[in-house]
PDB file of C-alpha atoms in Angstrom:
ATOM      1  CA  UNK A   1      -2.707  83.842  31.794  1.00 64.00           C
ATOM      2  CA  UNK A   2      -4.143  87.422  30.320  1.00 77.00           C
ATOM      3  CA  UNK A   3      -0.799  88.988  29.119  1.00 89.00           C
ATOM      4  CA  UNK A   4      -3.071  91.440  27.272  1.00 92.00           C
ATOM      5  CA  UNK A   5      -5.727  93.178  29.329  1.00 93.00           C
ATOM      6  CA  UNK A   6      -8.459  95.391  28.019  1.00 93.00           C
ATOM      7  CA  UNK A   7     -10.506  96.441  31.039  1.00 90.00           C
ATOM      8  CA  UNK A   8     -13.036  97.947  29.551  1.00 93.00           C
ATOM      9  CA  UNK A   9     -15.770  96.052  28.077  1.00 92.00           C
ATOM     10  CA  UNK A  10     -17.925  98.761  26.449  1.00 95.00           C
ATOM     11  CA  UNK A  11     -17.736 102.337  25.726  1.00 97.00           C
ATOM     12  CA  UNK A  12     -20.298 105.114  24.502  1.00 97.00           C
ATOM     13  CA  UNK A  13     -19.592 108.347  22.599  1.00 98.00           C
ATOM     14  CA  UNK A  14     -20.902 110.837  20.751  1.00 97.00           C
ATOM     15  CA  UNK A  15     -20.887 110.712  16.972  1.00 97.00           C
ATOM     16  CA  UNK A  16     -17.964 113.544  16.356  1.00 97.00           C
ATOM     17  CA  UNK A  17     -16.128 113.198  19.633  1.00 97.00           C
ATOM     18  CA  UNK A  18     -12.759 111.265  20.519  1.00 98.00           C
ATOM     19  CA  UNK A  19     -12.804 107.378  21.364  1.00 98.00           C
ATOM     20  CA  UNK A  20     -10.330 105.957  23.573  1.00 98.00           C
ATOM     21  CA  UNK A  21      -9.609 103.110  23.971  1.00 98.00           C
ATOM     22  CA  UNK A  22      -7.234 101.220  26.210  1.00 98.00           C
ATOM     23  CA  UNK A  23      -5.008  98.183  26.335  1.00 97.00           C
ATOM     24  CA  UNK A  24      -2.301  97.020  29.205  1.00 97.00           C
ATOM     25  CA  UNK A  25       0.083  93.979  28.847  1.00 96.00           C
ATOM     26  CA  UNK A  26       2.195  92.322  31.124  1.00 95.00           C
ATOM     27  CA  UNK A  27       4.966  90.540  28.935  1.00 91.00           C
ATOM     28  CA  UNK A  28       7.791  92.867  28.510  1.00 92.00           C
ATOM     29  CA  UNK A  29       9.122  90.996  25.615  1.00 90.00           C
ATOM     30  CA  UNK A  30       5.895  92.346  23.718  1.00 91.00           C
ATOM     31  CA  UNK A  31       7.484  94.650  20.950  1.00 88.00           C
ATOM     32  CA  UNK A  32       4.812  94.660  18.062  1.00 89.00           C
ATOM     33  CA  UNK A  33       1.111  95.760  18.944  1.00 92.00           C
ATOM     34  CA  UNK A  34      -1.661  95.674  17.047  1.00 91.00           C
ATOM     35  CA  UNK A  35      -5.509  97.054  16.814  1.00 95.00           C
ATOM     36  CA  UNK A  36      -8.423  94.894  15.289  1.00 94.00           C
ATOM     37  CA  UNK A  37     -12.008  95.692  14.712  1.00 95.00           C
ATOM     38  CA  UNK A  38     -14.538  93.203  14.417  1.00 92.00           C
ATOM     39  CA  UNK A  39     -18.232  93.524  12.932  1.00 91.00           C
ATOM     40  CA  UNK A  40     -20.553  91.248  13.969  1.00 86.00           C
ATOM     41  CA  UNK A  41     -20.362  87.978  11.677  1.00 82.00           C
ATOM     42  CA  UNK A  42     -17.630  88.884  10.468  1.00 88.00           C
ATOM     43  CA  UNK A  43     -13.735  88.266  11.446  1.00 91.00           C
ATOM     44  CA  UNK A  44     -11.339  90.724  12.597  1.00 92.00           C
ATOM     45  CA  UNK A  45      -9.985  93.039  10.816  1.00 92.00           C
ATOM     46  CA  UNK A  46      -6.114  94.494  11.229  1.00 90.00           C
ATOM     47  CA  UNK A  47      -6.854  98.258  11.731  1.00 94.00           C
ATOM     48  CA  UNK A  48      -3.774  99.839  13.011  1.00 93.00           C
ATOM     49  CA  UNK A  49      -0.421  98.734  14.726  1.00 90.00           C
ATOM     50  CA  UNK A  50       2.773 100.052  16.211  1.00 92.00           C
ATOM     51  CA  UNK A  51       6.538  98.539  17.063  1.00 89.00           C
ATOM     52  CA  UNK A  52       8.344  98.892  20.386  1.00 90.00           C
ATOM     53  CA  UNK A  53      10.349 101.646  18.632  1.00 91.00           C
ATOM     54  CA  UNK A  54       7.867 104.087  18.769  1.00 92.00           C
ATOM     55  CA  UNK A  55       5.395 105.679  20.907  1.00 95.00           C
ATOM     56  CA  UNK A  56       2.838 106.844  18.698  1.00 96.00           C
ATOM     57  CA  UNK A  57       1.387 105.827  15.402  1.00 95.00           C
ATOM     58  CA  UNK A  58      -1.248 107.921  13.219  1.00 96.00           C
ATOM     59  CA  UNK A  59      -3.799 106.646  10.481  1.00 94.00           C
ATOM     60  CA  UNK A  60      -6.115 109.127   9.568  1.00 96.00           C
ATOM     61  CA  UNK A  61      -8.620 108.901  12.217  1.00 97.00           C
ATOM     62  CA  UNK A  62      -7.279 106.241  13.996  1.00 97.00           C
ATOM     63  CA  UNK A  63      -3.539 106.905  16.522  1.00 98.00           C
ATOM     64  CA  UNK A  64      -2.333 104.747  18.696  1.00 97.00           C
ATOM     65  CA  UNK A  65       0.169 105.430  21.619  1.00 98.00           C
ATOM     66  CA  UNK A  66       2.250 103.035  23.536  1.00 97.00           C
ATOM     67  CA  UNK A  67       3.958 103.846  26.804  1.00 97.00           C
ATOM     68  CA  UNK A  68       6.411 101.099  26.995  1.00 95.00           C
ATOM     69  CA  UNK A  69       7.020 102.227  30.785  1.00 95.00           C
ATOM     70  CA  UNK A  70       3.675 101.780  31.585  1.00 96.00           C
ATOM     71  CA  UNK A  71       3.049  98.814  29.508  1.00 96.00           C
ATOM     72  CA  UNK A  72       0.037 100.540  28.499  1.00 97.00           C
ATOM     73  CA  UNK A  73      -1.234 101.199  24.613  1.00 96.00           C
ATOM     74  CA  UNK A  74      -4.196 103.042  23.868  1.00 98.00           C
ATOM     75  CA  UNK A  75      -6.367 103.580  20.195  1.00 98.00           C
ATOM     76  CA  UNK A  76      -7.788 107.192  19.908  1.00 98.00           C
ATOM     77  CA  UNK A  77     -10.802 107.848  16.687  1.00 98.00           C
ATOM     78  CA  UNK A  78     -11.374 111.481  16.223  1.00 97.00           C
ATOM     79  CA  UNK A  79     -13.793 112.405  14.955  1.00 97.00           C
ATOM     80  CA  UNK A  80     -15.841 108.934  15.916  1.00 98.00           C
ATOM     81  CA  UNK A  81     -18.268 108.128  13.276  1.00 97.00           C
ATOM     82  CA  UNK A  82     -21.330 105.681  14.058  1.00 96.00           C
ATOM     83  CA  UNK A  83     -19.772 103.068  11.242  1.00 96.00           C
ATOM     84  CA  UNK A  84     -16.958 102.814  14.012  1.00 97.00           C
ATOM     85  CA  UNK A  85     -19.327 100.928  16.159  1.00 97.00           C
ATOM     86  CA  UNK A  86     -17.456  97.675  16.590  1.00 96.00           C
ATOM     87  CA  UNK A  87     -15.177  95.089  19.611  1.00 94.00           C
ATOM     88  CA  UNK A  88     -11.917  96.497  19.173  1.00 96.00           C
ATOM     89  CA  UNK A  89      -8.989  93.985  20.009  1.00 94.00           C
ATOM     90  CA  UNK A  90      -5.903  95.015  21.266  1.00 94.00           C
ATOM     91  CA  UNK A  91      -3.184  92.327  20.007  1.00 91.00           C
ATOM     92  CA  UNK A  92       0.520  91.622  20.691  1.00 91.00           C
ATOM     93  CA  UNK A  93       3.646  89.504  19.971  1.00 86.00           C
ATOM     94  CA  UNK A  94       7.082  89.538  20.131  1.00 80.00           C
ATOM     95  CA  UNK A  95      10.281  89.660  18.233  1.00 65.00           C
ATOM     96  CA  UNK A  96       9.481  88.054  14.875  1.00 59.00           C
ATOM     97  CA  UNK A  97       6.923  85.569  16.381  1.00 60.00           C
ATOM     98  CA  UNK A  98       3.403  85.897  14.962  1.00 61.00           C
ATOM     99  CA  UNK A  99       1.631  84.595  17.939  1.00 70.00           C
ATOM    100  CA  UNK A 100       0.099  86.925  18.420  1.00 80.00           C
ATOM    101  CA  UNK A 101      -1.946  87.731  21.864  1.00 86.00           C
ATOM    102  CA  UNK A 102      -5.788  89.455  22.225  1.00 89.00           C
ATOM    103  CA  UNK A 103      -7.077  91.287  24.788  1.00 91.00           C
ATOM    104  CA  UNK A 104     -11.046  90.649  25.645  1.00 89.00           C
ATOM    105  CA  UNK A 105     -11.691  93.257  23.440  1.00 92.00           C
ATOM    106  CA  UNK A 106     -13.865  96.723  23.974  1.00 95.00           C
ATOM    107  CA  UNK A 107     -17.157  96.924  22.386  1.00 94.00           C
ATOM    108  CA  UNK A 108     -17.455 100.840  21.435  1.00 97.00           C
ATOM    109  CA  UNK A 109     -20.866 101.924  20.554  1.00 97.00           C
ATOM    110  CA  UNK A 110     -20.767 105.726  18.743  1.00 97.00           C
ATOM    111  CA  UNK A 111     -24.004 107.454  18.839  1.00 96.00           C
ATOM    112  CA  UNK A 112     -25.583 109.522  16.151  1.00 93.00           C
TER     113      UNK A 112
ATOM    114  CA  UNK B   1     -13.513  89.953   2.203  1.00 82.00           C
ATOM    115  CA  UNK B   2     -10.043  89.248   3.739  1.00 85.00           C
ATOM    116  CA  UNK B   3      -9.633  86.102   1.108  1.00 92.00           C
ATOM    117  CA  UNK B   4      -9.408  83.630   4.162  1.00 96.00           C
ATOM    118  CA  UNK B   5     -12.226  80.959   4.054  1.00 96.00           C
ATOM    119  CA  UNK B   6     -13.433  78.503   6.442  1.00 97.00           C
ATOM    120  CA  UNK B   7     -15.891  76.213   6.658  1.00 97.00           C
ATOM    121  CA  UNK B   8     -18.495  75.166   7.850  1.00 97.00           C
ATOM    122  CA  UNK B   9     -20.077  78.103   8.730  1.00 95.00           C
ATOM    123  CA  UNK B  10     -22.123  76.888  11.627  1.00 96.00           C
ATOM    124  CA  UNK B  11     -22.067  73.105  12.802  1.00 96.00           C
ATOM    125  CA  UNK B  12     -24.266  72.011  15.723  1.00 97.00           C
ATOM    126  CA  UNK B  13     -23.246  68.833  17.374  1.00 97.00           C
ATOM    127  CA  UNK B  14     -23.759  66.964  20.367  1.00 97.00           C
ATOM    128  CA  UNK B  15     -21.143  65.911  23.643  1.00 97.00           C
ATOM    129  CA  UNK B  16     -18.648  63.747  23.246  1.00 97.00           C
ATOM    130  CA  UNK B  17     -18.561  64.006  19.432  1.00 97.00           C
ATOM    131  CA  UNK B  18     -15.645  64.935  17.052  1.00 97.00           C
ATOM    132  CA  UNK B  19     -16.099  67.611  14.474  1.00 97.00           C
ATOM    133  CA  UNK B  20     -13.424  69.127  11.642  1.00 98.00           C
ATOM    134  CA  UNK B  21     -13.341  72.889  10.617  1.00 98.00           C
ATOM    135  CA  UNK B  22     -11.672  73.534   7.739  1.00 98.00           C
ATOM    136  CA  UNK B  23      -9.751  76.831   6.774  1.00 98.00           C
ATOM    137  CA  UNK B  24      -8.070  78.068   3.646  1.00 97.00           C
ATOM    138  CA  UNK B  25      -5.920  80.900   3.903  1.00 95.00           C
ATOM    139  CA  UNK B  26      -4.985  84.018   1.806  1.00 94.00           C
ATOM    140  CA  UNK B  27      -3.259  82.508  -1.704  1.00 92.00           C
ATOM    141  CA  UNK B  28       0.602  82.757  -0.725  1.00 87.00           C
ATOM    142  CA  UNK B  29       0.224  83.008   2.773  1.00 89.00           C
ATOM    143  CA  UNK B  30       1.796  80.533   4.733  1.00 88.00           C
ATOM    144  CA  UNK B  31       0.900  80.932   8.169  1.00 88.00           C
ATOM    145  CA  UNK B  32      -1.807  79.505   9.062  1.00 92.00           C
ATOM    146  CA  UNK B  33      -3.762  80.503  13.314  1.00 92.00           C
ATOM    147  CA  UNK B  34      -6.454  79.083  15.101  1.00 94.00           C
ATOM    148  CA  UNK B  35      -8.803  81.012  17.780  1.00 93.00           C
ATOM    149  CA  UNK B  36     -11.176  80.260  19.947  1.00 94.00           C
ATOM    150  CA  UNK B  37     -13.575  83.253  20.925  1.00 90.00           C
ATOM    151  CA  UNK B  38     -15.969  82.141  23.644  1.00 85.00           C
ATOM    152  CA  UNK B  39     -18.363  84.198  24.702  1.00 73.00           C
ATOM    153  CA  UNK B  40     -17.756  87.640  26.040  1.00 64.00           C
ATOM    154  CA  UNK B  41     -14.452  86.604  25.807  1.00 71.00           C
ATOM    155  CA  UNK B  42     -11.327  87.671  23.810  1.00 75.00           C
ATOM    156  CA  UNK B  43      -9.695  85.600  21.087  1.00 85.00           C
ATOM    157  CA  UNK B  44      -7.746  82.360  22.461  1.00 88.00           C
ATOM    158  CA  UNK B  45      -4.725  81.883  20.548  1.00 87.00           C
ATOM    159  CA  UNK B  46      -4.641  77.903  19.793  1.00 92.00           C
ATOM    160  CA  UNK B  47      -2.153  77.030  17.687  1.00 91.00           C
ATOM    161  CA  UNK B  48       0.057  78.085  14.885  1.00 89.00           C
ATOM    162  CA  UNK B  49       0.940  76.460  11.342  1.00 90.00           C
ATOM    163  CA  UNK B  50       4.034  77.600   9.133  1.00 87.00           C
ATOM    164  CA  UNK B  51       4.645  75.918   5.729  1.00 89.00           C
ATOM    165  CA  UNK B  52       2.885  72.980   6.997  1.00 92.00           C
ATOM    166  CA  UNK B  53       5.098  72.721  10.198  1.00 91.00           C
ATOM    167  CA  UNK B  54       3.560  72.988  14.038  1.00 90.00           C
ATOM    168  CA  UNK B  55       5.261  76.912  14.411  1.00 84.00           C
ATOM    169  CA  UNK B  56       3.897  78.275  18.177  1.00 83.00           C
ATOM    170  CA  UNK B  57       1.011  76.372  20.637  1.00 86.00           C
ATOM    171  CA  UNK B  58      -1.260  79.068  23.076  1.00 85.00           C
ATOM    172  CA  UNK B  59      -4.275  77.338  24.716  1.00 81.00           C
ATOM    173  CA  UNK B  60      -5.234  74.820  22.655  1.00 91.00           C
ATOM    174  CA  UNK B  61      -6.895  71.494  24.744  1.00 93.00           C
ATOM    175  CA  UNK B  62      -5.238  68.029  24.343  1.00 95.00           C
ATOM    176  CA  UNK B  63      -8.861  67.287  22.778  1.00 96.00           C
ATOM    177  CA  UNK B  64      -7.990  69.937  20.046  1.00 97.00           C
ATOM    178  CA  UNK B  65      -5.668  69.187  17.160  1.00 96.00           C
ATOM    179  CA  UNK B  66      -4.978  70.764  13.553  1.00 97.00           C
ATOM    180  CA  UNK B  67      -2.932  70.202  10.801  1.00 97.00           C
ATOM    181  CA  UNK B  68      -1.701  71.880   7.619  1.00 96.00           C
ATOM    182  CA  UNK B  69      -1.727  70.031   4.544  1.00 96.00           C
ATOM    183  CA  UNK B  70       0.488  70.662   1.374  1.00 95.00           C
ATOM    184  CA  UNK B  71      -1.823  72.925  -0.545  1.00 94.00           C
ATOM    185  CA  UNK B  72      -1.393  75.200   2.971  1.00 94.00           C
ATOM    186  CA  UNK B  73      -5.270  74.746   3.785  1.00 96.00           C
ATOM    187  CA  UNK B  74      -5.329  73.755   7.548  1.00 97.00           C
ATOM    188  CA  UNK B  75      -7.838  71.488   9.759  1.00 98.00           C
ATOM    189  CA  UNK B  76      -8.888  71.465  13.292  1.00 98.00           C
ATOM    190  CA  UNK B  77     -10.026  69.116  14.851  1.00 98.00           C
ATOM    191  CA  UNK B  78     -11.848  68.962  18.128  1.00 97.00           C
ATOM    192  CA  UNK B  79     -12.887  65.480  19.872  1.00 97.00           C
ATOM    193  CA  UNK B  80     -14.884  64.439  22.832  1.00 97.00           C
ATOM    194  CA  UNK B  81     -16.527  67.980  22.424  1.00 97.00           C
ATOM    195  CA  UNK B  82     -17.865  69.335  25.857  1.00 96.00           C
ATOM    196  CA  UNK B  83     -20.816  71.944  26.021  1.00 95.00           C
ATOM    197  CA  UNK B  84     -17.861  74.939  26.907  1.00 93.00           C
ATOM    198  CA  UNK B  85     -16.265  73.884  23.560  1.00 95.00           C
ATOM    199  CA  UNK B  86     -19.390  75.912  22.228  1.00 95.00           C
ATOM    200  CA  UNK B  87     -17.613  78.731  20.286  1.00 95.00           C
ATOM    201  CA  UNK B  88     -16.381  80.909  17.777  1.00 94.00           C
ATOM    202  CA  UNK B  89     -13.738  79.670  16.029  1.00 97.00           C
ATOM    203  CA  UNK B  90     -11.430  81.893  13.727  1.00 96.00           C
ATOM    204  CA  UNK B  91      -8.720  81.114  11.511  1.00 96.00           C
ATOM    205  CA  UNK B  92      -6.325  83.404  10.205  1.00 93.00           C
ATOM    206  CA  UNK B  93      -3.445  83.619   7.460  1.00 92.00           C
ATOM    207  CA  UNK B  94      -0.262  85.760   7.300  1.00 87.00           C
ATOM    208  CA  UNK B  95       2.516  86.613   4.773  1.00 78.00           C
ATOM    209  CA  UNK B  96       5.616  86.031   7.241  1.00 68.00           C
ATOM    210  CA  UNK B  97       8.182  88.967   5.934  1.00 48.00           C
ATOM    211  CA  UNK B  98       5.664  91.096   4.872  1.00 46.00           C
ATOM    212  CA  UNK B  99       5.872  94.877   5.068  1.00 46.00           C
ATOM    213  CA  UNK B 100       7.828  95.763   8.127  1.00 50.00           C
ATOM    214  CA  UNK B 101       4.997  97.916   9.168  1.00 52.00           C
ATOM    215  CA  UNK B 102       2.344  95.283   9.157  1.00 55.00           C
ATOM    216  CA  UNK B 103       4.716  92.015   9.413  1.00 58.00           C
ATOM    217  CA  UNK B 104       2.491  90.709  12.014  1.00 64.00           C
ATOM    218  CA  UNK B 105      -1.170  91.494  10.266  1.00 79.00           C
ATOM    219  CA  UNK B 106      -3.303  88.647  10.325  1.00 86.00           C
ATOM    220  CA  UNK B 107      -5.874  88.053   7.643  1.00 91.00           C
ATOM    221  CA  UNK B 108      -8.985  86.838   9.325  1.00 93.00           C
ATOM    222  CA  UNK B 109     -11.965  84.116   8.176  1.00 95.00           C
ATOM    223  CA  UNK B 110     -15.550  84.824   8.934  1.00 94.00           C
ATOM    224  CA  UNK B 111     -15.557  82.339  11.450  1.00 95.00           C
ATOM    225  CA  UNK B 112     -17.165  79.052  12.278  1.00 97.00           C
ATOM    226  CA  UNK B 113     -19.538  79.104  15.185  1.00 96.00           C
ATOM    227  CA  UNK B 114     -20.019  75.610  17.012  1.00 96.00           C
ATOM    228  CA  UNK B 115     -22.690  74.677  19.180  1.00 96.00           C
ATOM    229  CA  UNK B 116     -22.249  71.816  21.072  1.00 96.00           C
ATOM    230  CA  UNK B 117     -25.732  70.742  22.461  1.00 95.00           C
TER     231      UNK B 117
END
């Protein structure tokens, strides 16, 4: 079963405007979430994560936002910047477990 | 380089064949994960490894087995391979009671990419 859903397989932006990108789960239990960027050849990389607790979590360029309601987490890049052309995995586990669980992952494709 | 290495790199084999992949996590981790990323498809949680102990299973295939060994480098092992066993398959370490902010960040291998012909 998907417990992590990211519907969107690709996504196109301008160089300089805002990427988002979204993520829905179904497990309610889910309290830890996490972002991951992958290059190709290469393995994924942790970018950015957030805890049941709150509801939004900034890194420079990079916020995420989870609406526990909703179930729904999304991963906004402003400005985007073409070296942010990557699949972006939306992860997510809970309690203290590390098993962690991936979405299908977005490819996002920022234009020069 | 996230300091998790696995090998082989690439391994081509044929059905109903068994083939090892070999991962060596981050020095002091001690969780060691398996994934399977097929294609256009997300990463499969397989199966977990703490301190050499069987931790958490996801979707790994009775075929499919892996171990951790005292050193904390991990196998897996995949028998009577079928041609949708053709994958990517990532391993990845952790420091369980890391930084409360990034307790669950997983350190990612490059990846071994089987072809099953």
């Amino acid at each position: 079963d998907q417990q992590v859903k990211q519907n969107s397989p690709s996504l196109s932006v301008q160089e300089g405007r805002i990427s988002i990108l979204n993520c829905d789960y179904t497990n309610s239990m889910f309290d830890y979430f996490l972002w991951y960027k992958k290059y190709p050849a290469e393995g994924p990389t942790f970018l950015i994560s957030i805890s049941s607790i709150k509801d939004k979590n900034e890194d420079g360029r990079f916020t995420v936002f989870l609406n526990k309601s909703a179930k729904h987490l999304s991963l906004h890049i402003v400005p985007s910047q073409p070296g942010d052309s990557a699949v972006y995995f939306c992860a997510a586990s809970e309690n203290d477990n590390n098993d962690m669980r991936f979405g299908a992952g977005t490819r996002l494709t920022v234009k020069p | 380089d996230s300091g998790v290495t696995q090998t082989p790199k690439h391994l081509i084999t044929a059905t109903g064949q068994r083939v090892t992949l070999r991962c060596s996590p981050r020095s002091g981790d001690l969780s060691v994960y398996w994934y399977q990323q097929s294609l256009d498809q997300g990463l499969q949680f397989l199966i977990q490894y703490y301190n050499g102990e069987e931790r958490a299973k996801g979707n790994i295939l009775e075929r499919f087995s892996a171990q951790q060994f005292p050193d904390l480098h991990s196998e897996l092992n995949l028998s009577s391979l079928e041609l949708g066993d053709s994958a990517l398959y990532f391993c990845a370490s952790s420091v369980v009671g890391g930084r409360p902010e990034r307790y669950n960040e997983q350190f990612f291998g490059p990846g071994t990419r089987l072809t099953v012909l």
